[in-house]
Short mmCIF file of C-alpha atoms in Angstrom, two decimals:
data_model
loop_
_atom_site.label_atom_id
_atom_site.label_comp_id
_atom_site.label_asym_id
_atom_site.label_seq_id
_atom_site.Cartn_x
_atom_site.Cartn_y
_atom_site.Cartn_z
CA UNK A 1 -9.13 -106.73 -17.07
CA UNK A 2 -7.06 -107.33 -20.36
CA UNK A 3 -4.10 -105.91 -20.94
CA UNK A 4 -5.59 -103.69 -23.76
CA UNK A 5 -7.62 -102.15 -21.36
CA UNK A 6 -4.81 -101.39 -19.06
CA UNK A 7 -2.82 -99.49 -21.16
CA UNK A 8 -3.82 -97.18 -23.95
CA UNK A 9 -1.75 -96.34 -26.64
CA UNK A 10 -1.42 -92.70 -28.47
CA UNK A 11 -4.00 -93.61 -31.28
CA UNK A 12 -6.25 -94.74 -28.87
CA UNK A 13 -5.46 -91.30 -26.53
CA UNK A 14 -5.45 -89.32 -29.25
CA UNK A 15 -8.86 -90.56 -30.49
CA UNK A 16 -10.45 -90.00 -26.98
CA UNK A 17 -9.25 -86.22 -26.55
CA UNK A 18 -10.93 -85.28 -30.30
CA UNK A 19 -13.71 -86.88 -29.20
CA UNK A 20 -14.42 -85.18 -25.52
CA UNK A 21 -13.36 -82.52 -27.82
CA UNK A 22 -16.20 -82.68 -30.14
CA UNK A 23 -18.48 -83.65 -27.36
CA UNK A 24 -17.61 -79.75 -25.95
CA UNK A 25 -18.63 -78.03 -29.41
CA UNK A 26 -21.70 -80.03 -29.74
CA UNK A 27 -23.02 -79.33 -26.18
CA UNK A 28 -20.77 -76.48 -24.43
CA UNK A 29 -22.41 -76.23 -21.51
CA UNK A 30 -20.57 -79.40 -20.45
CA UNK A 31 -17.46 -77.68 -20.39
CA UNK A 32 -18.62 -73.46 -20.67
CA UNK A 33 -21.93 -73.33 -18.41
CA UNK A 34 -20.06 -71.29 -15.85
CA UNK A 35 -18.56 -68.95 -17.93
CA UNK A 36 -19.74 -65.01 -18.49
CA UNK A 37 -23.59 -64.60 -18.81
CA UNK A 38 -23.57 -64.07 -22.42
CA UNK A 39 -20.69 -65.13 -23.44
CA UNK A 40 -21.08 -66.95 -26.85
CA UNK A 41 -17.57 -68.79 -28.31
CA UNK A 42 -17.18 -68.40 -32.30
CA UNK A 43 -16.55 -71.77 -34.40
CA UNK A 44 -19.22 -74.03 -31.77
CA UNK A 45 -20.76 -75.14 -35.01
CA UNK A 46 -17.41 -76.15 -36.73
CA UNK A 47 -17.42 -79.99 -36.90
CA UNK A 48 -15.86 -82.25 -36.85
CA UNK A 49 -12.81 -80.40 -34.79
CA UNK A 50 -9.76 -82.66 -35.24
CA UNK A 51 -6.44 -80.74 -33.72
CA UNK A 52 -3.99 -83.10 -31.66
CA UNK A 53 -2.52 -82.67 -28.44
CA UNK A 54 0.27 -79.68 -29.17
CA UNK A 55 -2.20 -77.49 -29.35
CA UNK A 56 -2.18 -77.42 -25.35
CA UNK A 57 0.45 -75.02 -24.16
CA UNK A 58 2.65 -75.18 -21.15
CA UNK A 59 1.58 -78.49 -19.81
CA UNK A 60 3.27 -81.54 -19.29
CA UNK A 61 3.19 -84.89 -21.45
CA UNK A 62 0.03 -87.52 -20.50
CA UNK A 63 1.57 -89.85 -17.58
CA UNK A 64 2.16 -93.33 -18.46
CA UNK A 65 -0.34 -94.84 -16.48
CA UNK A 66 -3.53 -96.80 -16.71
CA UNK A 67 -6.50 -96.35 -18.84
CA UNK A 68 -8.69 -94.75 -15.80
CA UNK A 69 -6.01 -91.94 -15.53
CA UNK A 70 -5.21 -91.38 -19.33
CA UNK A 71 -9.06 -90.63 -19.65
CA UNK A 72 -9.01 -88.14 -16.95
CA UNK A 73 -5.85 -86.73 -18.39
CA UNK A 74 -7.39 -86.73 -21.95
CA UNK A 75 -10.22 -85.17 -20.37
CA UNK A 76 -8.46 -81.93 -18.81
CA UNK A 77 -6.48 -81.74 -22.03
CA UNK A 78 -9.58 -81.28 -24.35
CA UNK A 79 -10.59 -78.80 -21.84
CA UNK A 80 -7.61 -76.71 -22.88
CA UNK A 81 -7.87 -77.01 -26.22
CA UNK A 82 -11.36 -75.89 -26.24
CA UNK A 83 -10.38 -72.76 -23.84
CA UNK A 84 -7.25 -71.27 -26.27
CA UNK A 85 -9.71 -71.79 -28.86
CA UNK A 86 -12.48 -70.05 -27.69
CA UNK A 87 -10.53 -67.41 -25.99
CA UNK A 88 -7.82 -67.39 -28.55
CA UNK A 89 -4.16 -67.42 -27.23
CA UNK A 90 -3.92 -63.49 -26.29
CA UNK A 91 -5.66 -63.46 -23.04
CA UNK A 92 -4.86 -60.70 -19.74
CA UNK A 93 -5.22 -61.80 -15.94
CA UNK A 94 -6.56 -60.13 -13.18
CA UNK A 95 -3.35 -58.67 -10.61
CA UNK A 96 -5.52 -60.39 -7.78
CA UNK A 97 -4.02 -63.73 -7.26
CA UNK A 98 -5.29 -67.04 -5.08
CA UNK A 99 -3.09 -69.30 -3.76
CA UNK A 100 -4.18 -73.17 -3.19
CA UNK A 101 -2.19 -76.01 -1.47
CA UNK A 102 -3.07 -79.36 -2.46
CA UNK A 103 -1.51 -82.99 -1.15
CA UNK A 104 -1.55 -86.53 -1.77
CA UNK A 105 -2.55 -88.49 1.42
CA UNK A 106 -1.30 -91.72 2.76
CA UNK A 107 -2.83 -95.01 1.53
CA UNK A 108 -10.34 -78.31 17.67
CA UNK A 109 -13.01 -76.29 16.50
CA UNK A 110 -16.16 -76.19 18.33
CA UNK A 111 -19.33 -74.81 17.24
CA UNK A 112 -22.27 -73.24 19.31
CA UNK A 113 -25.59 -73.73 20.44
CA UNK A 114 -27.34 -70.33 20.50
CA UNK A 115 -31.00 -71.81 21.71
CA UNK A 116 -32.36 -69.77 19.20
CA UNK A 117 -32.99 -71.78 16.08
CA UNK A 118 -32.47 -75.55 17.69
CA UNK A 119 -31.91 -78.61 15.62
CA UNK A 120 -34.63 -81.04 15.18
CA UNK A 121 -35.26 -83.93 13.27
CA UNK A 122 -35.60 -83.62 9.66
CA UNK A 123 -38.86 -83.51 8.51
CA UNK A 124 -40.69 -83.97 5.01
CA UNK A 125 -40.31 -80.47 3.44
CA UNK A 126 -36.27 -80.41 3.99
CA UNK A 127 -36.34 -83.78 2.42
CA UNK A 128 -37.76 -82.92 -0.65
CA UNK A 129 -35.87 -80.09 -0.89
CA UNK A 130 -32.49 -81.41 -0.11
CA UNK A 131 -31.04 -84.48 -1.02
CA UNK A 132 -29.24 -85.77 3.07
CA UNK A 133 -27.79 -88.71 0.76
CA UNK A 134 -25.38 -86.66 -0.61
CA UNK A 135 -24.20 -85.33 3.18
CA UNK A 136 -22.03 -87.57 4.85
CA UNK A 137 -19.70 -88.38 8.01
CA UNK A 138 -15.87 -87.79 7.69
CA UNK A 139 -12.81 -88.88 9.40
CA UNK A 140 -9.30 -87.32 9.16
CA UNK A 141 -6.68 -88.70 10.37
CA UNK A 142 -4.14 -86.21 10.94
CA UNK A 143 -0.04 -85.88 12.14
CA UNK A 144 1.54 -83.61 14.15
CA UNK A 145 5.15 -83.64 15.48
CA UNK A 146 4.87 -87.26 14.59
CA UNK A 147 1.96 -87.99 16.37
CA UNK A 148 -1.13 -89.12 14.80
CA UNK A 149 -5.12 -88.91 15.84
CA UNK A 150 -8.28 -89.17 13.84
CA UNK A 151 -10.57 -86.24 13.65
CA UNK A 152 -14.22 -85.92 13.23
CA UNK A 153 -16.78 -84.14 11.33
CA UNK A 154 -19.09 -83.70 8.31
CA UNK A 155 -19.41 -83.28 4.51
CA UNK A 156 -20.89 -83.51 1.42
CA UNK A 157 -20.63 -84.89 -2.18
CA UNK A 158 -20.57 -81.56 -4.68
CA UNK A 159 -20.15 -84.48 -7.81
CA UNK A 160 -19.28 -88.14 -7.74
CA UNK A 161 -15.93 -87.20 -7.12
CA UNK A 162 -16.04 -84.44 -4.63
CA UNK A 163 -16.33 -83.71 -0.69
CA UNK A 164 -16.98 -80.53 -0.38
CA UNK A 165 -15.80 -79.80 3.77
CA UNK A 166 -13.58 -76.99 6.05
CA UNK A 167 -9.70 -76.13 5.66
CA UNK A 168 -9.23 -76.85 9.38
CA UNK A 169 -10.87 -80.22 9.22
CA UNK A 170 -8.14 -81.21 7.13
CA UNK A 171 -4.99 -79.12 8.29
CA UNK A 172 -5.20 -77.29 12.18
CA UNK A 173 -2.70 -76.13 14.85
CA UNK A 174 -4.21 -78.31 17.08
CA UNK A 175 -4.52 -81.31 15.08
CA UNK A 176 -2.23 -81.37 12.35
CA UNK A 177 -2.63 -82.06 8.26
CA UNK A 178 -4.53 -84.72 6.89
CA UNK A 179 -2.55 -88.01 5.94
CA UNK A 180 -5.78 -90.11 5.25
CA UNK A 181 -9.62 -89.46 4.28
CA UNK A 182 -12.53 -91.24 4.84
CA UNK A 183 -16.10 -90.47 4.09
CA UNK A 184 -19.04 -92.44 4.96
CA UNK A 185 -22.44 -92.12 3.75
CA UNK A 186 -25.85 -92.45 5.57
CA UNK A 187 -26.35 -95.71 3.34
CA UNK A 188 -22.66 -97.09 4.60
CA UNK A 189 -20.77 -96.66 1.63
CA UNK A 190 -17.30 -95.70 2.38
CA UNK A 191 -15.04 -94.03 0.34
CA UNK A 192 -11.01 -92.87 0.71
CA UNK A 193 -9.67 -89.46 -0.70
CA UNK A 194 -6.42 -90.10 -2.63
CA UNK A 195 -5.67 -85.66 -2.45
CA UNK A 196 -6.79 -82.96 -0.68
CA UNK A 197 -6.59 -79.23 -0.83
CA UNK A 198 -7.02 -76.03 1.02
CA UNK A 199 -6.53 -71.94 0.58
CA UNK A 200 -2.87 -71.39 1.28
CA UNK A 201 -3.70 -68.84 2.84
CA UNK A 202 -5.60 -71.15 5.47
CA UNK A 203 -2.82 -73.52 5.80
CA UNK A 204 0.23 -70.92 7.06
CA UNK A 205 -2.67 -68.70 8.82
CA UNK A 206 -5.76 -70.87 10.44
CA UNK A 207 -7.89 -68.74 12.71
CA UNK A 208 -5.14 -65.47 12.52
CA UNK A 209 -4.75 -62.58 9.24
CA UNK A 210 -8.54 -62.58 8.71
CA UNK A 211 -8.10 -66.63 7.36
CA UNK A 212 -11.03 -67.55 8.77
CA UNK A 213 -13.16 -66.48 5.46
CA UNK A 214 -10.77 -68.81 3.38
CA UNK A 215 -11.25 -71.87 5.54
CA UNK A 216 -12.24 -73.89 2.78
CA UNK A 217 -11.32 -77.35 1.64
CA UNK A 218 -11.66 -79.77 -1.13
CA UNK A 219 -10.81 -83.99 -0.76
CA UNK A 220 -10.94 -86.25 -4.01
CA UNK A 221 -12.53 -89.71 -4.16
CA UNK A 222 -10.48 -92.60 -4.80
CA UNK A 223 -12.99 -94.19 -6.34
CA UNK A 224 -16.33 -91.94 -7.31
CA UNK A 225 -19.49 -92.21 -5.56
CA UNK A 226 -22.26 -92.32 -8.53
CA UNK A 227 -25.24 -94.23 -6.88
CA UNK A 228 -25.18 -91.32 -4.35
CA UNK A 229 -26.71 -88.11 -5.76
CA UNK A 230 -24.78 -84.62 -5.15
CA UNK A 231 -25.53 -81.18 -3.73
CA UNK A 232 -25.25 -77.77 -6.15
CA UNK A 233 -23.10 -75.23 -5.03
CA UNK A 234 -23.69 -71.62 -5.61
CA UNK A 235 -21.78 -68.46 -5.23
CA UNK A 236 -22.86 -67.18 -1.94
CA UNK A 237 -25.61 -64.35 -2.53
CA UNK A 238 -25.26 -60.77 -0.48
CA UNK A 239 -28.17 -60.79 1.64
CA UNK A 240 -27.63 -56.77 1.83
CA UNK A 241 -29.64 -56.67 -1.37
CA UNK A 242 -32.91 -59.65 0.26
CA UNK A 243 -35.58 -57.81 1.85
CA UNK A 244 -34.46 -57.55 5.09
CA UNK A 245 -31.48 -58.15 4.66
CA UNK A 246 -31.45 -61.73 5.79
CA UNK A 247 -31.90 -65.26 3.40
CA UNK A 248 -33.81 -68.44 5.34
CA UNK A 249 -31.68 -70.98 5.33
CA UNK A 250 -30.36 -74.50 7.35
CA UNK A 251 -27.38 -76.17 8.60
CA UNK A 252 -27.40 -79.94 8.90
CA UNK A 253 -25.77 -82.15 11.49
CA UNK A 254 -25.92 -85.48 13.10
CA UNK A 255 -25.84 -84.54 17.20
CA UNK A 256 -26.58 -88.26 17.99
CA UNK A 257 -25.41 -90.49 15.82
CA UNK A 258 -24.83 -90.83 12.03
CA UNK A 259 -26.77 -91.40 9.50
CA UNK A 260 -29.35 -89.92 11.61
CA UNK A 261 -29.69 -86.07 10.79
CA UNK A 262 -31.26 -83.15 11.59
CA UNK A 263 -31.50 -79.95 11.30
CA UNK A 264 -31.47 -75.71 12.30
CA UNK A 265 -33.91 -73.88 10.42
CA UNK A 266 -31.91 -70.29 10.62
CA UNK A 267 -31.34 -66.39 9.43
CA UNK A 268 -28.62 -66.57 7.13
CA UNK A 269 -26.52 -63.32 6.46
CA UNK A 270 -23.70 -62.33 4.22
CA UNK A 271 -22.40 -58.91 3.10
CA UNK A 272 -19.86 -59.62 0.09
CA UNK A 273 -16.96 -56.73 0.47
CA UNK A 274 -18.37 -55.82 3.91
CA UNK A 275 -17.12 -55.98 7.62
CA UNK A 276 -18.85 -59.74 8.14
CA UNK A 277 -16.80 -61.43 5.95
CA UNK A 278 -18.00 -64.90 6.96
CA UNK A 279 -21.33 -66.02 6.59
CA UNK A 280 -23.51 -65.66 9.85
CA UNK A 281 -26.27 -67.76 10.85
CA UNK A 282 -27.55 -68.49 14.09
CA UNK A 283 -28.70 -72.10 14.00
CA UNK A 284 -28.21 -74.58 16.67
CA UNK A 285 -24.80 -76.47 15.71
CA UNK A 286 -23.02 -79.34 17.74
CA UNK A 287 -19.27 -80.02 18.28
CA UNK A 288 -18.45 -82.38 14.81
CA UNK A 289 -20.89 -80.05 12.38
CA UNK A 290 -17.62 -78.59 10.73
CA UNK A 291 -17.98 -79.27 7.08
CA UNK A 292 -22.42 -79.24 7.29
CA UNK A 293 -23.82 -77.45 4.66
CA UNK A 294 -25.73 -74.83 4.75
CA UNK A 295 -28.28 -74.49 2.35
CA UNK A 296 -31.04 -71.77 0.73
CA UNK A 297 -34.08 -74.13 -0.72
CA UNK A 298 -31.92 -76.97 -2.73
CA UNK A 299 -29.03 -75.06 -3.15
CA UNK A 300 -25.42 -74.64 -1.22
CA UNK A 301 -24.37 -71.41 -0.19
CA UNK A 302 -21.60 -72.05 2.30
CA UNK A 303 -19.95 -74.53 4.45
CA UNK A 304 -20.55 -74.43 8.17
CA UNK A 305 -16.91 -73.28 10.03
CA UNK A 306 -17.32 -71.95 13.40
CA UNK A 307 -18.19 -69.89 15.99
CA UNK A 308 -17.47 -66.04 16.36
CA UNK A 309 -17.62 -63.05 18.65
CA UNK A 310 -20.83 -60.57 16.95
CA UNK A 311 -19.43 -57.37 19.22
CA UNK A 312 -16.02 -56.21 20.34
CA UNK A 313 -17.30 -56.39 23.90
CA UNK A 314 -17.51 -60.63 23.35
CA UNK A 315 -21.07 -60.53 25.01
CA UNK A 316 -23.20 -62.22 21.70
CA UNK A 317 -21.84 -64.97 19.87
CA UNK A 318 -23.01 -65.93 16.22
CA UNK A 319 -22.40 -69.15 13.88
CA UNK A 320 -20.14 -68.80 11.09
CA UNK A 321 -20.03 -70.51 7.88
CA UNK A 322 -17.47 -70.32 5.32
CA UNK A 323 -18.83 -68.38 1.95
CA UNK A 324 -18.44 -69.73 -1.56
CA UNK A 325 -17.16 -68.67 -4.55
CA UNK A 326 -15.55 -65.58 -2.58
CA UNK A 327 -11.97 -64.86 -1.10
CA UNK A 328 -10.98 -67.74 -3.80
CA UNK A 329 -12.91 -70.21 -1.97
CA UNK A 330 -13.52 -71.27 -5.76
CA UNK A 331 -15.04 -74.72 -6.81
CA UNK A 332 -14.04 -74.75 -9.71
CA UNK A 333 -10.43 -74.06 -9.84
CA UNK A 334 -10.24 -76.49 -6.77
CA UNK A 335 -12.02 -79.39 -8.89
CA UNK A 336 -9.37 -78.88 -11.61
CA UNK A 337 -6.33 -78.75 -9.43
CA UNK A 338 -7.23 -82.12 -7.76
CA UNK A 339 -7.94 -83.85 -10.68
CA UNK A 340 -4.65 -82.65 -11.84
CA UNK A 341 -3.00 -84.04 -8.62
CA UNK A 342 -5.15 -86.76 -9.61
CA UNK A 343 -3.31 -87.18 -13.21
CA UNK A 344 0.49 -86.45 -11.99
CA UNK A 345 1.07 -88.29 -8.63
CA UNK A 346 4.62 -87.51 -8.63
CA UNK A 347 4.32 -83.70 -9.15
CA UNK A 348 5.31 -82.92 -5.91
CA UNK A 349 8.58 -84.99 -5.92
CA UNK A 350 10.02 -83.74 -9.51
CA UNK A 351 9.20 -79.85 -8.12
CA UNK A 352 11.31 -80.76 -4.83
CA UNK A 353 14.09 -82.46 -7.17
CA UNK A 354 14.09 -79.38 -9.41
CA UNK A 355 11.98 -81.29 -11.91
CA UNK A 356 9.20 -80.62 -14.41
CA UNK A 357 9.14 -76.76 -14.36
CA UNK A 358 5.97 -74.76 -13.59
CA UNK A 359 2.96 -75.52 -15.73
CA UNK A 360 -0.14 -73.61 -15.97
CA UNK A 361 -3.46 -74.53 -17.48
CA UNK A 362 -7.09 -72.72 -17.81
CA UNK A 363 -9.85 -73.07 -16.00
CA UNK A 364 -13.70 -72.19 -15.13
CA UNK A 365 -14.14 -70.38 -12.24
CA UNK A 366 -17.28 -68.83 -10.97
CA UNK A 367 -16.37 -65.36 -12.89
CA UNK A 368 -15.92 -67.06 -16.25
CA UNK A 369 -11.84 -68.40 -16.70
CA UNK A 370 -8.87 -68.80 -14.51
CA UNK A 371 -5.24 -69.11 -15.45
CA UNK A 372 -3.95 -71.52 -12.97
CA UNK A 373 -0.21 -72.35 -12.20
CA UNK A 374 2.05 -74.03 -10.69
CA UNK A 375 4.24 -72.28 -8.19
CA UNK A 376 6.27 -74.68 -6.63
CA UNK A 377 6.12 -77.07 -3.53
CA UNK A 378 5.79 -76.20 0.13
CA UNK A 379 8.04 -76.70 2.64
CA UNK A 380 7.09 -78.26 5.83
CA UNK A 381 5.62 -81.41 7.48
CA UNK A 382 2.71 -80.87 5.21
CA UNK A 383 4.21 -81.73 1.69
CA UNK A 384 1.85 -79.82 -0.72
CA UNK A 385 2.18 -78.33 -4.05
CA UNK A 386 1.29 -74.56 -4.62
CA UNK A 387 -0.98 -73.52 -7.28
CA UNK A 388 -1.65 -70.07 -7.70
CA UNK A 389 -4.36 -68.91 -10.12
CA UNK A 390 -5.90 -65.52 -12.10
CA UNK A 391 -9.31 -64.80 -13.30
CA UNK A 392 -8.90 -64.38 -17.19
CA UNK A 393 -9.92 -61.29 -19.05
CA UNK A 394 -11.26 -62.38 -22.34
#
């Protein structure tokens, strides 16, 4: 690699961010297809667009790194120009906040078997309908009170980037918070996560204050995983308003031995707002199917958690899966806050030093935009950075 493509200069940054800029006006669902139903921005057939970089508000200069990371950074700062412009700068946010923790890594829960819906190998119609390429086999190696153990379980790819998996798999009384991340997938490629994240509100809770709901977690790729395709996520539907009241659905898992997988066929249930706050399904699931996902036809509508009690009396048990796009289990505000991480590597340190102030930034989120900012760091033997975010009214 030459030395020009190590480092880019302004002119050459500056370039890039009006053109991912102009890429967004001429084709906005690249950076808009999650926003409102309806929602049309004014100006998307104003070309060329040509505004430089202080027209993004309250964030910090590009980092002086390589030419990888000055792309990504270029990348999140067209997004922001293209949000103040299409929502203009006088915007209000929701009083309902989320909190995330997210950390850089170094370079148990137990699931049931109901013997109602048992797993069996997957067959020809689940293959065509969902792609097992994209599930894989992780490993977390965690620390507690200076101890250290590696940890178990399963995942999936939600882009190139992304594995999509369960707060406690990566932070858990028993276990510890993550300090490395690898995934494997069913054709052996293995990949490290450089940062992960989680609800806050899973990492001081985990199992107590109703955090079960928010036991979701996010890891980012070292180095992306494009030969391997990746699994849509959806917001997870209320099944009060299905006939019946129920969605078919299925939870992968590997009970023998990766990459071999199969499969529950299952009832899937979900009342948004409701007394079940989790997702219940009562599939067949081993010990090590934390972070399986559990699918309607092709797409994702939660991530396979736990176990729970279904009456007061603790006579019936039922599967529970963690819903998405609920409870700030968002995927979209997560993405953006890793690759963020992703971009400023030393974020934590300058916030612990009294450094670099609190920045915020937009975002999609699965209700249209989310104001996102940073709170500070968090104390403790897990050294994370808080981000708190907002849906936008606009």
């Amino acid at each position: 690699m030459t030395e020009r493509e190590e480092n880019m200069n302004e002119g050459e940054f500056i370039k890039l961010l009006n053109d991912y800029i102009n890429q967004f006006y001429t084709n906005p669902t690249i950076s808009l297809k999650h926003f409102k139903d309806g929602y049309k921005p004014d100006g998307m057939e104003k070309l060329p667009f040509s505004l430089p970089v202080e027209f993004v508000r309250g964030l910090p200069d590009a980092p002086m790194q390589d030419t990888p990371t000055k792309k990504k950074w270029a990348f999140l700062m067209a997004l922001q120009v293209i949000f103040h412009q299409t929502i203009g700068s006088s915007y209000e946010t929701s009083q309902h906040s989320f909190d995330v923790a997210a950390w850089r890594l170094q370079s148990g829960h137990y699931e049931e078997q109901l013997g109602k819906n048992k797993m069996k190998p997957v067959d020809k119609e689940i293959m065509a309908e969902v792609d097992l390429n994209a599930i894989l086999e992780v490993s977390v190696k965690k620390r507690l009170n200076g101890e250290t153990g590696w940890f178990h379980g399963m995942g999936f790819l939600s882009d190139p980037s992304t594995v999509m998996l369960t707060g406690h798999q990566l932070s858990s009384r028993m276990g510890g918070s993550a300090i490395k991340f690898k995934a494997t997938a069913r054709d052996g490629t293995i990949r490290v996560a450089d940062t992960v994240a989680v609800t806050l509100h899973w990492l001081l809770n985990q199992g107590k204050n109703g955090s079960n709901v928010r036991d979701f977690g996010m890891a980012n790729l070292k180095k992306p995983v494009y030969h391997l395709s990746s699994l849509d996520c959806v917001t997870t539907p209320d099944t009060t308003k299905c006939p019946d009241g129920v969605l078919r659905g299925a939870v992968f898992g590997h009970p023998d031995h990766f990459p071999e997988l199969s499969y529950a066929s299952m009832d899937v249930k979900f009342h948004h707002g409701g007394p079940i706050k989790m997702i219940h399904h009562d599939g067949d699931t081993t010990k090590g199917n934390s972070g399986s996902p559990v699918t309607v036809g092709p797409d994702v509508i939660g991530i396979h958690s736990r176990w729970e009690w279904l009456d007061e009396k603790k006579t019936k048990m039922i599967n529970g899966a963690t819903p998405i796009n609920h409870y700030g289990n968002d995927v979209h505000v997560f993405r953006l806050i890793l690759d963020y991480m992703a971009v400023m590597p030393t974020l934590y340190e300058a916030l612990k030093e009294g450094f670099g102030g609190t920045a915020k930034f937009l975002a999609i989120c699965a209700g249209g935009v989310a104001e996102v900012e940073v709170v500070g760091y968090i104390k403790g033997e897990t050294r994370a950075v808080h981000f708190r975010w907002r849906e936008v009214e606009c």
